[in-house]
Short mmCIF file of C-alpha atoms and ligand atoms in Angstrom, two decimals:
data_model
loop_
_atom_site.label_atom_id
_atom_site.label_comp_id
_atom_site.label_asym_id
_atom_site.label_seq_id
_atom_site.Cartn_x
_atom_site.Cartn_y
_atom_site.Cartn_z
CA MET A 24 89.38 -50.45 19.79
CA VAL A 25 88.00 -53.05 17.74
CA ASP A 26 88.41 -56.29 20.16
CA PRO A 27 90.27 -58.36 18.53
CA ILE A 28 88.15 -61.66 19.66
CA PHE A 29 84.94 -61.14 17.10
CA ASP A 30 87.68 -61.08 14.23
CA LEU A 31 89.31 -64.66 15.71
CA ILE A 32 85.70 -66.26 15.30
CA THR A 33 85.35 -64.97 12.68
CA GLN A 34 89.08 -66.82 11.54
CA GLU A 35 87.05 -70.00 13.43
CA GLU A 36 84.38 -69.59 10.99
CA THR A 37 86.73 -69.40 8.51
CA ARG A 38 88.52 -72.00 9.32
CA GLN A 39 85.88 -74.36 9.71
CA ARG A 40 84.46 -73.21 6.39
CA GLU A 41 87.39 -74.44 4.72
CA MET A 42 88.03 -77.73 6.60
CA ILE A 43 86.81 -80.72 6.51
CA GLY A 44 85.41 -81.59 10.23
CA LEU A 45 85.31 -85.76 11.36
CA ILE A 46 85.65 -85.44 14.81
CA PRO A 47 82.32 -87.82 15.24
CA SER A 48 81.64 -85.46 18.72
CA GLU A 49 81.62 -82.11 17.07
CA ASN A 50 78.82 -81.73 15.25
CA HIS A 51 77.53 -77.64 13.33
CA ILE A 52 74.47 -76.35 15.12
CA SER A 53 71.35 -74.79 12.67
CA PRO A 54 70.61 -71.18 13.01
CA GLU A 55 67.80 -71.07 15.09
CA VAL A 56 69.89 -72.97 17.80
CA SER A 57 72.13 -70.36 17.43
CA SER A 58 70.19 -67.77 17.97
CA VAL A 59 68.55 -69.18 20.85
CA LEU A 60 72.37 -69.17 22.50
CA SER A 61 72.49 -65.45 22.21
CA SER A 62 69.75 -64.47 23.26
CA CYS A 63 69.31 -62.28 26.46
CA LEU A 64 68.25 -65.78 28.72
CA ASN A 65 71.55 -65.77 29.81
CA SER A 66 71.26 -62.56 31.53
CA LYS A 67 68.69 -64.38 34.07
CA TYR A 68 69.24 -66.77 37.21
CA SER A 69 66.88 -69.48 37.41
CA GLU A 70 68.75 -71.30 40.33
CA GLY A 71 66.47 -74.20 41.71
CA TYR A 72 63.42 -75.96 39.51
CA SER A 73 60.33 -75.34 37.57
CA ARG A 74 57.66 -73.10 40.20
CA ARG A 75 60.32 -74.37 42.55
CA ARG A 76 63.87 -71.31 42.07
CA TYR A 77 65.52 -69.57 44.66
CA TYR A 78 65.42 -66.17 42.59
CA GLU A 79 62.11 -64.18 41.46
CA GLY A 80 61.63 -63.23 37.86
CA ASN A 81 61.13 -66.96 36.54
CA GLN A 82 58.17 -66.82 35.27
CA ILE A 83 59.14 -67.65 31.56
CA ILE A 84 61.73 -68.93 31.84
CA ASP A 85 59.77 -72.19 33.84
CA GLN A 86 57.84 -71.89 30.51
CA ILE A 87 61.00 -72.51 28.63
CA GLU A 88 61.87 -75.60 30.93
CA ASP A 89 58.98 -77.05 30.82
CA LEU A 90 58.97 -76.72 27.26
CA ALA A 91 62.59 -78.33 27.15
CA VAL A 92 61.64 -81.19 29.00
CA ASN A 93 58.51 -81.62 27.88
CA ARG A 94 60.27 -82.31 24.28
CA VAL A 95 62.62 -84.26 25.07
CA LYS A 96 60.17 -86.70 27.23
CA LYS A 97 58.65 -86.92 24.31
CA LEU A 98 60.89 -87.59 22.06
CA PHE A 99 62.10 -90.04 24.26
CA ASP A 100 59.38 -91.94 25.27
CA VAL A 101 60.19 -91.45 29.30
CA PRO A 102 58.68 -89.65 32.05
CA TYR A 103 60.90 -88.02 33.91
CA VAL A 104 64.09 -85.38 32.27
CA ASN A 105 66.39 -82.95 33.78
CA VAL A 106 67.83 -80.44 31.13
CA GLN A 107 70.26 -78.75 33.76
CA PRO A 108 73.81 -80.91 33.27
CA TYR A 109 75.91 -78.11 32.45
CA SER A 110 77.61 -81.05 30.60
CA GLY A 111 78.55 -84.89 30.68
CA SER A 112 80.89 -85.07 33.09
CA PRO A 113 78.58 -83.54 35.49
CA ALA A 114 75.54 -85.47 34.22
CA ASN A 115 77.09 -88.69 35.10
CA GLY A 116 78.85 -87.15 38.23
CA ALA A 117 74.87 -85.78 38.92
CA ILE A 118 73.71 -89.71 38.66
CA TYR A 119 76.66 -91.55 40.16
CA PHE A 120 75.77 -89.05 43.82
CA ALA A 121 72.25 -89.50 43.21
CA LEU A 122 73.03 -94.35 43.08
CA MET A 123 75.83 -94.69 44.54
CA GLN A 124 77.30 -93.78 48.60
CA PRO A 125 81.25 -92.60 48.02
CA GLY A 126 83.16 -95.75 47.88
CA GLU A 127 80.49 -98.30 46.53
CA THR A 128 81.55 -99.44 42.71
CA LEU A 129 81.08 -98.51 39.34
CA MET A 130 81.93 -100.47 36.20
CA GLY A 131 81.87 -99.01 33.18
CA LEU A 132 83.94 -99.41 30.23
CA ALA A 133 87.91 -98.76 30.02
CA LEU A 134 89.15 -95.60 28.71
CA SER A 135 91.68 -97.52 26.39
CA SER A 136 89.23 -100.33 25.16
CA GLY A 137 86.55 -96.28 23.86
CA GLY A 138 85.25 -95.60 27.21
CA HIS A 139 84.74 -92.84 28.79
CA LEU A 140 87.56 -90.61 31.44
CA THR A 141 83.87 -90.43 34.12
CA HIS A 142 83.40 -94.06 33.09
CA GLY A 143 85.95 -95.01 36.42
CA HIS A 144 88.84 -94.03 34.67
CA PRO A 145 90.82 -94.82 38.17
CA ASN A 146 92.32 -91.38 39.92
CA VAL A 147 92.62 -89.06 37.28
CA THR A 148 88.75 -88.31 37.68
CA PHE A 149 85.60 -87.86 40.16
CA SER A 150 84.88 -91.12 39.30
CA GLY A 151 87.24 -93.03 40.00
CA ARG A 152 88.67 -91.44 43.01
CA TYR A 153 85.13 -90.82 45.04
CA PHE A 154 84.42 -94.72 43.79
CA LYS A 155 85.88 -98.12 43.89
CA THR A 156 86.03 -99.49 40.35
CA VAL A 157 85.92 -101.53 37.34
CA GLN A 158 86.93 -101.61 34.03
CA TYR A 159 85.33 -104.22 31.48
CA GLY A 160 87.10 -104.35 28.08
CA LEU A 161 87.07 -105.76 24.49
CA ASP A 162 86.85 -109.36 22.65
CA SER A 163 89.34 -110.46 20.43
CA GLN A 164 86.88 -108.56 17.32
CA ALA A 165 87.06 -105.43 19.36
CA ARG A 166 83.76 -105.49 20.50
CA ILE A 167 82.92 -105.33 23.94
CA ASP A 168 83.78 -108.52 25.83
CA PHE A 169 80.31 -109.71 27.54
CA ASP A 170 81.93 -112.99 29.58
CA GLN A 171 84.48 -110.38 30.78
CA LEU A 172 81.91 -107.81 32.15
CA ALA A 173 80.35 -110.96 33.52
CA ARG A 174 82.47 -112.67 35.44
CA LEU A 175 83.74 -109.10 36.99
CA ALA A 176 80.14 -107.51 38.03
CA ARG A 177 79.46 -111.55 39.61
CA GLU A 178 82.84 -111.38 41.62
CA HIS A 179 82.69 -107.03 42.62
CA LYS A 180 78.90 -106.88 42.89
CA PRO A 181 78.70 -103.24 41.68
CA LYS A 182 76.27 -100.72 42.58
CA VAL A 183 76.34 -98.88 38.80
CA ILE A 184 76.71 -100.79 35.55
CA VAL A 185 77.64 -97.87 33.28
CA ALA A 186 76.89 -98.56 28.77
CA GLY A 187 78.73 -96.46 27.17
CA THR A 188 81.15 -95.02 24.83
CA THR A 189 82.78 -92.81 23.28
CA ALA A 190 85.40 -94.53 20.87
CA TYR A 191 83.37 -97.64 20.09
CA PRO A 192 82.57 -98.49 16.68
CA PHE A 193 79.61 -100.68 16.96
CA VAL A 194 75.56 -101.12 17.75
CA LEU A 195 75.65 -101.39 21.99
CA ASP A 196 73.79 -104.39 23.39
CA PHE A 197 71.33 -102.66 25.55
CA ALA A 198 69.44 -106.14 26.82
CA LYS A 199 73.02 -107.38 27.28
CA PHE A 200 74.46 -105.61 29.83
CA ARG A 201 70.55 -105.36 31.40
CA GLN A 202 71.25 -109.39 31.98
CA ILE A 203 74.51 -108.39 34.01
CA ALA A 204 73.27 -106.00 35.46
CA ASP A 205 69.84 -107.62 36.83
CA GLU A 206 72.14 -110.76 37.51
CA VAL A 207 74.05 -108.78 40.08
CA GLY A 208 71.76 -105.81 41.08
CA ALA A 209 73.24 -103.41 39.27
CA TRP A 210 71.23 -99.82 38.30
CA LEU A 211 72.09 -99.81 34.73
CA VAL A 212 73.17 -95.77 33.03
CA ALA A 213 73.31 -95.96 29.46
CA ASP A 214 75.97 -92.65 28.40
CA ILE A 215 74.56 -92.09 24.79
CA SER A 216 76.09 -89.13 24.15
CA HIS A 217 77.35 -89.83 20.24
CA ILE A 218 74.91 -91.70 19.77
CA THR A 219 71.32 -89.79 20.91
CA GLY A 220 70.85 -88.97 17.35
CA LEU A 221 71.07 -92.20 15.89
CA VAL A 222 69.38 -93.60 18.49
CA VAL A 223 66.16 -91.27 18.08
CA ALA A 224 66.03 -91.57 14.43
CA GLY A 225 65.68 -95.21 15.01
CA GLU A 226 68.89 -96.23 13.30
CA HIS A 227 70.39 -97.03 16.72
CA PRO A 228 68.40 -99.44 19.60
CA SER A 229 67.38 -97.65 21.74
CA PRO A 230 68.29 -98.13 25.08
CA VAL A 231 65.15 -96.83 26.74
CA PRO A 232 63.20 -100.69 27.42
CA HIS A 233 66.97 -101.85 29.19
CA VAL A 234 67.93 -98.99 31.71
CA ASP A 235 67.25 -97.31 34.22
CA VAL A 236 68.65 -93.76 33.98
CA ILE A 237 69.72 -91.96 30.72
CA MET A 238 72.50 -89.42 30.21
CA SER A 239 73.37 -87.40 27.23
CA THR A 240 75.19 -84.69 25.41
CA THR A 241 72.85 -82.63 23.42
CA HIS A 242 75.52 -81.37 21.49
CA LYS A 243 77.08 -84.59 19.07
CA THR A 244 74.68 -86.05 16.90
CA PHE A 245 71.84 -84.57 18.84
CA ARG A 246 72.86 -81.23 17.38
CA GLY A 247 71.97 -78.90 19.97
CA PRO A 248 74.03 -76.45 22.53
CA ARG A 249 76.68 -77.75 24.01
CA GLY A 250 75.01 -79.63 27.15
CA ALA A 251 73.39 -82.77 29.07
CA MET A 252 70.54 -84.09 29.84
CA ILE A 253 69.84 -86.76 32.41
CA MET A 254 66.57 -89.42 31.64
CA VAL A 255 65.28 -91.84 34.10
CA THR A 256 63.23 -94.43 32.25
CA GLN A 257 59.58 -96.30 33.63
CA ARG A 258 61.88 -98.97 34.66
CA GLY A 259 64.87 -96.88 36.84
CA LEU A 260 61.33 -95.31 38.84
CA ASP A 261 59.40 -98.39 39.44
CA ARG A 262 62.40 -99.47 41.48
CA ASP A 263 63.06 -96.19 43.29
CA LYS A 264 60.24 -93.80 42.29
CA ASP A 265 61.90 -91.37 43.69
CA LEU A 266 64.78 -91.27 41.36
CA GLY A 267 63.71 -88.59 39.73
CA LYS A 268 64.67 -86.24 42.70
CA LYS A 269 67.21 -88.12 43.90
CA ILE A 270 68.04 -86.88 40.53
CA ASP A 271 67.11 -83.65 40.39
CA ALA A 272 68.73 -83.03 43.58
CA ALA A 273 72.38 -83.86 42.51
CA ILE A 274 72.79 -81.55 40.20
CA ILE A 275 71.30 -78.49 42.00
CA PRO A 276 72.21 -78.09 45.35
CA GLY A 277 74.90 -81.15 45.10
CA LEU A 278 77.04 -80.01 42.05
CA GLN A 279 75.57 -77.29 40.06
CA GLY A 280 74.79 -73.53 40.72
CA GLY A 281 72.13 -71.78 38.39
CA PRO A 282 71.37 -73.86 34.68
CA HIS A 283 71.79 -72.68 31.75
CA ASN A 284 68.93 -70.45 30.46
CA ALA A 285 70.08 -70.27 27.25
CA THR A 286 71.27 -74.09 26.64
CA THR A 287 67.52 -74.95 28.28
CA ALA A 288 66.00 -72.88 25.31
CA GLY A 289 68.43 -74.63 22.37
CA ILE A 290 67.82 -78.12 24.07
CA ALA A 291 64.19 -77.41 23.42
CA VAL A 292 64.66 -76.32 19.92
CA ALA A 293 67.15 -78.92 19.28
CA ALA A 294 64.55 -81.38 20.88
CA GLU A 295 61.83 -80.15 18.22
CA GLU A 296 64.51 -79.87 15.51
CA ALA A 297 65.10 -83.70 16.04
CA SER A 298 61.25 -84.94 15.93
CA ARG A 299 61.08 -83.67 12.03
CA PRO A 300 60.91 -86.56 9.64
CA ALA A 301 64.42 -84.41 7.99
CA PHE A 302 66.22 -85.62 10.75
CA ILE A 303 65.57 -89.13 10.89
CA LYS A 304 67.23 -88.20 6.85
CA TYR A 305 69.71 -86.36 8.58
CA ALA A 306 70.77 -89.55 10.51
CA LYS A 307 70.23 -92.52 8.22
CA GLN A 308 72.71 -90.12 6.34
CA ILE A 309 74.77 -89.67 8.53
CA ARG A 310 75.56 -93.97 9.01
CA THR A 311 74.96 -93.70 4.81
CA ASN A 312 78.33 -92.07 5.25
CA ALA A 313 79.99 -93.75 7.73
CA ASP A 314 79.52 -96.68 5.87
CA THR A 315 80.20 -95.20 2.71
CA LEU A 316 83.56 -94.21 4.69
CA ALA A 317 84.57 -97.19 6.15
CA GLU A 318 84.48 -98.60 2.88
CA ALA A 319 86.70 -96.48 0.72
CA LEU A 320 89.17 -96.67 3.56
CA GLN A 321 89.35 -100.38 3.73
CA ALA A 322 89.48 -100.42 0.53
CA LYS A 323 92.61 -98.32 0.16
CA GLY A 324 94.13 -100.48 2.30
CA LEU A 325 94.36 -98.67 5.73
CA MET A 326 92.73 -100.84 8.71
CA LEU A 327 89.57 -100.06 11.07
CA VAL A 328 89.73 -101.49 14.15
CA GLY A 329 86.89 -103.87 14.21
CA SER A 330 86.72 -103.57 10.54
CA GLY A 331 84.34 -101.44 10.20
CA THR A 332 81.24 -99.45 11.65
CA GLU A 333 78.36 -99.88 12.57
CA ASN A 334 77.10 -96.10 13.60
CA HIS A 335 78.88 -92.54 13.38
CA LEU A 336 82.39 -93.63 13.39
CA MET A 337 85.22 -95.27 13.55
CA LEU A 338 88.88 -96.00 14.58
CA ILE A 339 91.54 -96.28 11.84
CA ASP A 340 94.09 -98.50 13.21
CA LEU A 341 97.56 -97.42 12.32
CA SER A 342 99.65 -99.63 14.71
CA ALA A 343 100.64 -102.03 11.87
CA ILE A 344 102.21 -99.64 10.02
CA SER A 345 104.08 -97.70 12.28
CA PRO A 346 102.64 -97.97 16.09
CA GLY A 347 102.45 -94.46 17.41
CA LEU A 348 101.27 -92.71 14.13
CA GLY A 349 98.04 -91.31 15.24
CA ALA A 350 99.80 -88.09 16.14
CA GLN A 351 101.36 -87.41 13.81
CA VAL A 352 98.73 -88.34 11.16
CA ALA A 353 95.94 -86.30 12.85
CA TYR A 354 98.44 -83.33 12.84
CA ALA A 355 99.38 -84.17 8.76
CA MET A 356 95.73 -84.41 8.64
CA ASP A 357 95.05 -81.20 10.22
CA VAL A 358 98.15 -79.13 7.65
CA ALA A 359 95.85 -80.56 4.63
CA GLY A 360 92.61 -79.20 6.00
CA ILE A 361 90.99 -82.23 7.39
CA TYR A 362 90.82 -82.49 11.42
CA ALA A 363 90.40 -85.41 13.41
CA ASN A 364 91.65 -86.45 16.60
CA ARG A 365 94.53 -89.49 17.99
CA ASN A 366 93.70 -92.03 19.13
CA THR A 367 94.58 -95.18 21.21
CA VAL A 368 93.45 -98.58 19.59
CA PRO A 369 92.53 -101.30 21.58
CA ASN A 370 95.66 -102.58 23.38
CA GLU A 371 97.29 -99.62 21.71
CA PRO A 372 100.94 -100.33 21.86
CA VAL A 373 102.68 -96.80 22.45
CA SER A 374 100.25 -94.69 24.82
CA PRO A 375 96.99 -91.78 25.03
CA PHE A 376 99.84 -89.05 24.19
CA TYR A 377 101.62 -90.88 21.16
CA PRO A 378 98.16 -93.91 20.55
CA SER A 379 98.45 -95.42 17.07
CA GLY A 380 94.92 -94.50 15.82
CA ILE A 381 92.65 -91.75 14.32
CA ARG A 382 88.66 -91.26 15.10
CA ILE A 383 86.97 -90.26 12.79
CA GLY A 384 83.21 -89.53 12.66
CA THR A 385 80.51 -88.57 9.85
CA PRO A 386 78.22 -85.67 11.57
CA LEU A 387 79.86 -83.00 10.63
CA VAL A 388 80.41 -83.49 7.14
CA THR A 389 76.41 -84.65 6.45
CA THR A 390 75.15 -81.97 8.56
CA ARG A 391 77.25 -79.86 6.07
CA GLY A 392 75.57 -81.91 3.55
CA MET A 393 77.73 -84.01 2.54
CA LYS A 394 77.43 -87.59 0.79
CA ALA A 395 78.82 -90.60 -0.07
CA LYS A 396 80.35 -89.61 -3.27
CA ASP A 397 82.04 -86.95 -1.11
CA MET A 398 83.32 -89.51 1.49
CA LYS A 399 85.07 -91.45 -1.44
CA GLN A 400 86.90 -87.76 -2.11
CA ILE A 401 87.53 -87.65 1.78
CA ALA A 402 89.17 -90.75 1.84
CA THR A 403 91.28 -90.77 -0.55
CA TRP A 404 92.69 -87.39 1.18
CA ILE A 405 93.48 -89.32 4.24
CA GLN A 406 94.97 -92.08 2.63
CA GLN A 407 96.61 -89.71 0.45
CA VAL A 408 98.34 -87.77 4.24
CA VAL A 409 98.67 -91.68 6.09
CA GLU A 410 101.19 -92.03 3.59
CA LEU A 411 102.56 -88.70 2.71
CA THR A 412 102.86 -89.37 6.69
CA GLN A 413 105.12 -92.27 6.42
CA SER A 414 107.24 -91.04 4.38
CA ALA A 415 108.07 -86.97 6.29
CA ARG A 416 107.88 -89.91 9.34
CA LEU A 417 111.27 -89.27 11.27
CA PRO A 418 112.92 -92.82 11.97
CA GLU A 419 113.66 -92.12 16.01
CA VAL A 420 110.13 -90.93 17.36
CA GLN A 421 109.63 -94.26 18.14
CA ALA A 422 112.02 -94.09 20.62
CA GLU A 423 111.33 -90.33 22.61
CA ARG A 424 107.83 -89.32 21.45
CA SER A 425 107.60 -85.65 22.32
CA PRO A 426 110.91 -83.66 20.76
CA PHE A 427 110.18 -85.43 17.65
CA LEU A 428 106.57 -84.80 17.05
CA LYS A 429 107.44 -81.13 17.42
CA GLU A 430 110.13 -81.86 14.85
CA PHE A 431 107.63 -83.71 12.61
CA ARG A 432 104.97 -80.48 13.01
CA ALA A 433 108.19 -78.33 12.02
CA LYS A 434 108.50 -79.90 8.95
CA ALA A 435 104.82 -80.86 7.57
CA ASP A 436 103.75 -77.27 8.61
CA LYS A 437 106.42 -77.14 5.63
CA ASP A 438 105.10 -79.62 3.59
CA LYS A 439 104.72 -78.75 -0.05
CA LYS A 440 102.60 -81.91 -1.07
CA LEU A 441 100.05 -81.51 2.27
CA ARG A 442 99.61 -77.90 1.52
CA ALA A 443 98.11 -78.81 -1.96
CA ILE A 444 96.64 -80.93 -0.87
CA ARG A 445 94.39 -78.18 1.93
CA GLN A 446 93.60 -76.23 -1.26
CA GLU A 447 92.28 -79.14 -2.97
CA VAL A 448 90.45 -79.14 0.56
CA SER A 449 89.65 -75.67 1.22
CA ALA A 450 87.96 -75.30 -2.20
CA PHE A 451 86.21 -78.41 -2.12
CA ALA A 452 84.94 -78.00 1.79
CA ARG A 453 83.75 -74.30 1.05
CA GLU A 454 81.20 -75.59 -1.20
CA PHE A 455 79.09 -76.83 1.66
CA PRO A 456 77.35 -74.39 3.53
CA LEU A 457 78.32 -75.65 7.67
CA PHE A 458 74.43 -76.12 8.48
CA THR A 459 71.67 -77.53 6.02
CA TRP A 460 68.93 -79.96 5.73
CA LYS A 461 69.52 -81.09 2.68
N1 DSN B 9 85.38 -85.05 24.58
C1 DSN B 9 84.05 -86.35 23.59
C2 DSN B 9 84.55 -86.58 22.98
O1 DSN B 9 85.22 -86.44 21.63
O2 DSN B 9 84.17 -87.84 22.81
C3 DSN B 9 83.37 -87.13 25.18
O3 DSN B 9 83.44 -86.24 26.22
#
């Protein structure tokens, strides 16, 4: 019997090739990163750190982990790196456990303002259950409200302030975060998961001179395997020379067991790739594509949160058309061959389950080699889908969402016009490989 899993993987590859991916946190990896991920490194246990393992047979794994650590240190110009976190959420957990005692205060951007659950969302994550959390938000221009942040910091004296985002289209002013953190004596942690590739290429200011600790996932704009890395800056080590050791201990034995060695090697390969001039070109193209997409969408009458983007992503705000339309448009876009994700908008009038926004970004399409003219075409398709969704929308959908969304989905699945767009999108997308340096 041929295991059906292989056919499903082929189907998924076809789906990725024939669709346009706009989820800003996803990326396609190079064939080299891919081959490392399916290598024999998967078969080795290596609990501990280089030359300090709890298992024998790690002479080569030590060299691989050393390479990964040293390449990341060089790329970011930081004195300490840990590449073992399984992903971003446990990496943030390890940082908090290294810097705080349970019950101490953590400050981060609210989820509804573009922060991450692990930046202190109350109740539903460890970050809100084990620590007292205070959340800051956005000003009337949809930018981080530094006045509110400073006021809350003075009032609550947080131990840690997180400067990090997952759905925020603007540049982060790390120097301003630093001023506030210094005033209240807080540790400053940057979560740059979304923007790492931009930082490496100089397309976003680096947090290194300003913060104590940096966390990044490795599979977003960094274009590596699914995983994460933690860096401590010289500033962080000057404040506590043992900070690196504390983070190491918070990862293992604190939170994790054996590192995923294939991932570690994948991070090493991705770090080498990110040091190439071609990667800088890639990051610049992400930005050009994002600007072009933002302009084209706005020229077609769609509203963007904050009226644009300064990084790789943007949020389409559909609340003026109809509150809660994001959930339906995201579904209709998927039917039409373009996958993105629904997202809340600032002051979301409905809920995170039926939000009024769509989050889109350009890392995936740029990796495939799409350029500015392609962004204009994508904007045209998105606008067509929004219009079709508006006209197909059920009037009752605002009152009782769940059953009606189901009804909307059934309708969208059969919609001839959405299917016609999908044909066009597929023919277009098939022309682009999943990964190219061009
Ligand atoms: N899930 C990631 C994102 O989509 O931004 C963050 O963890």
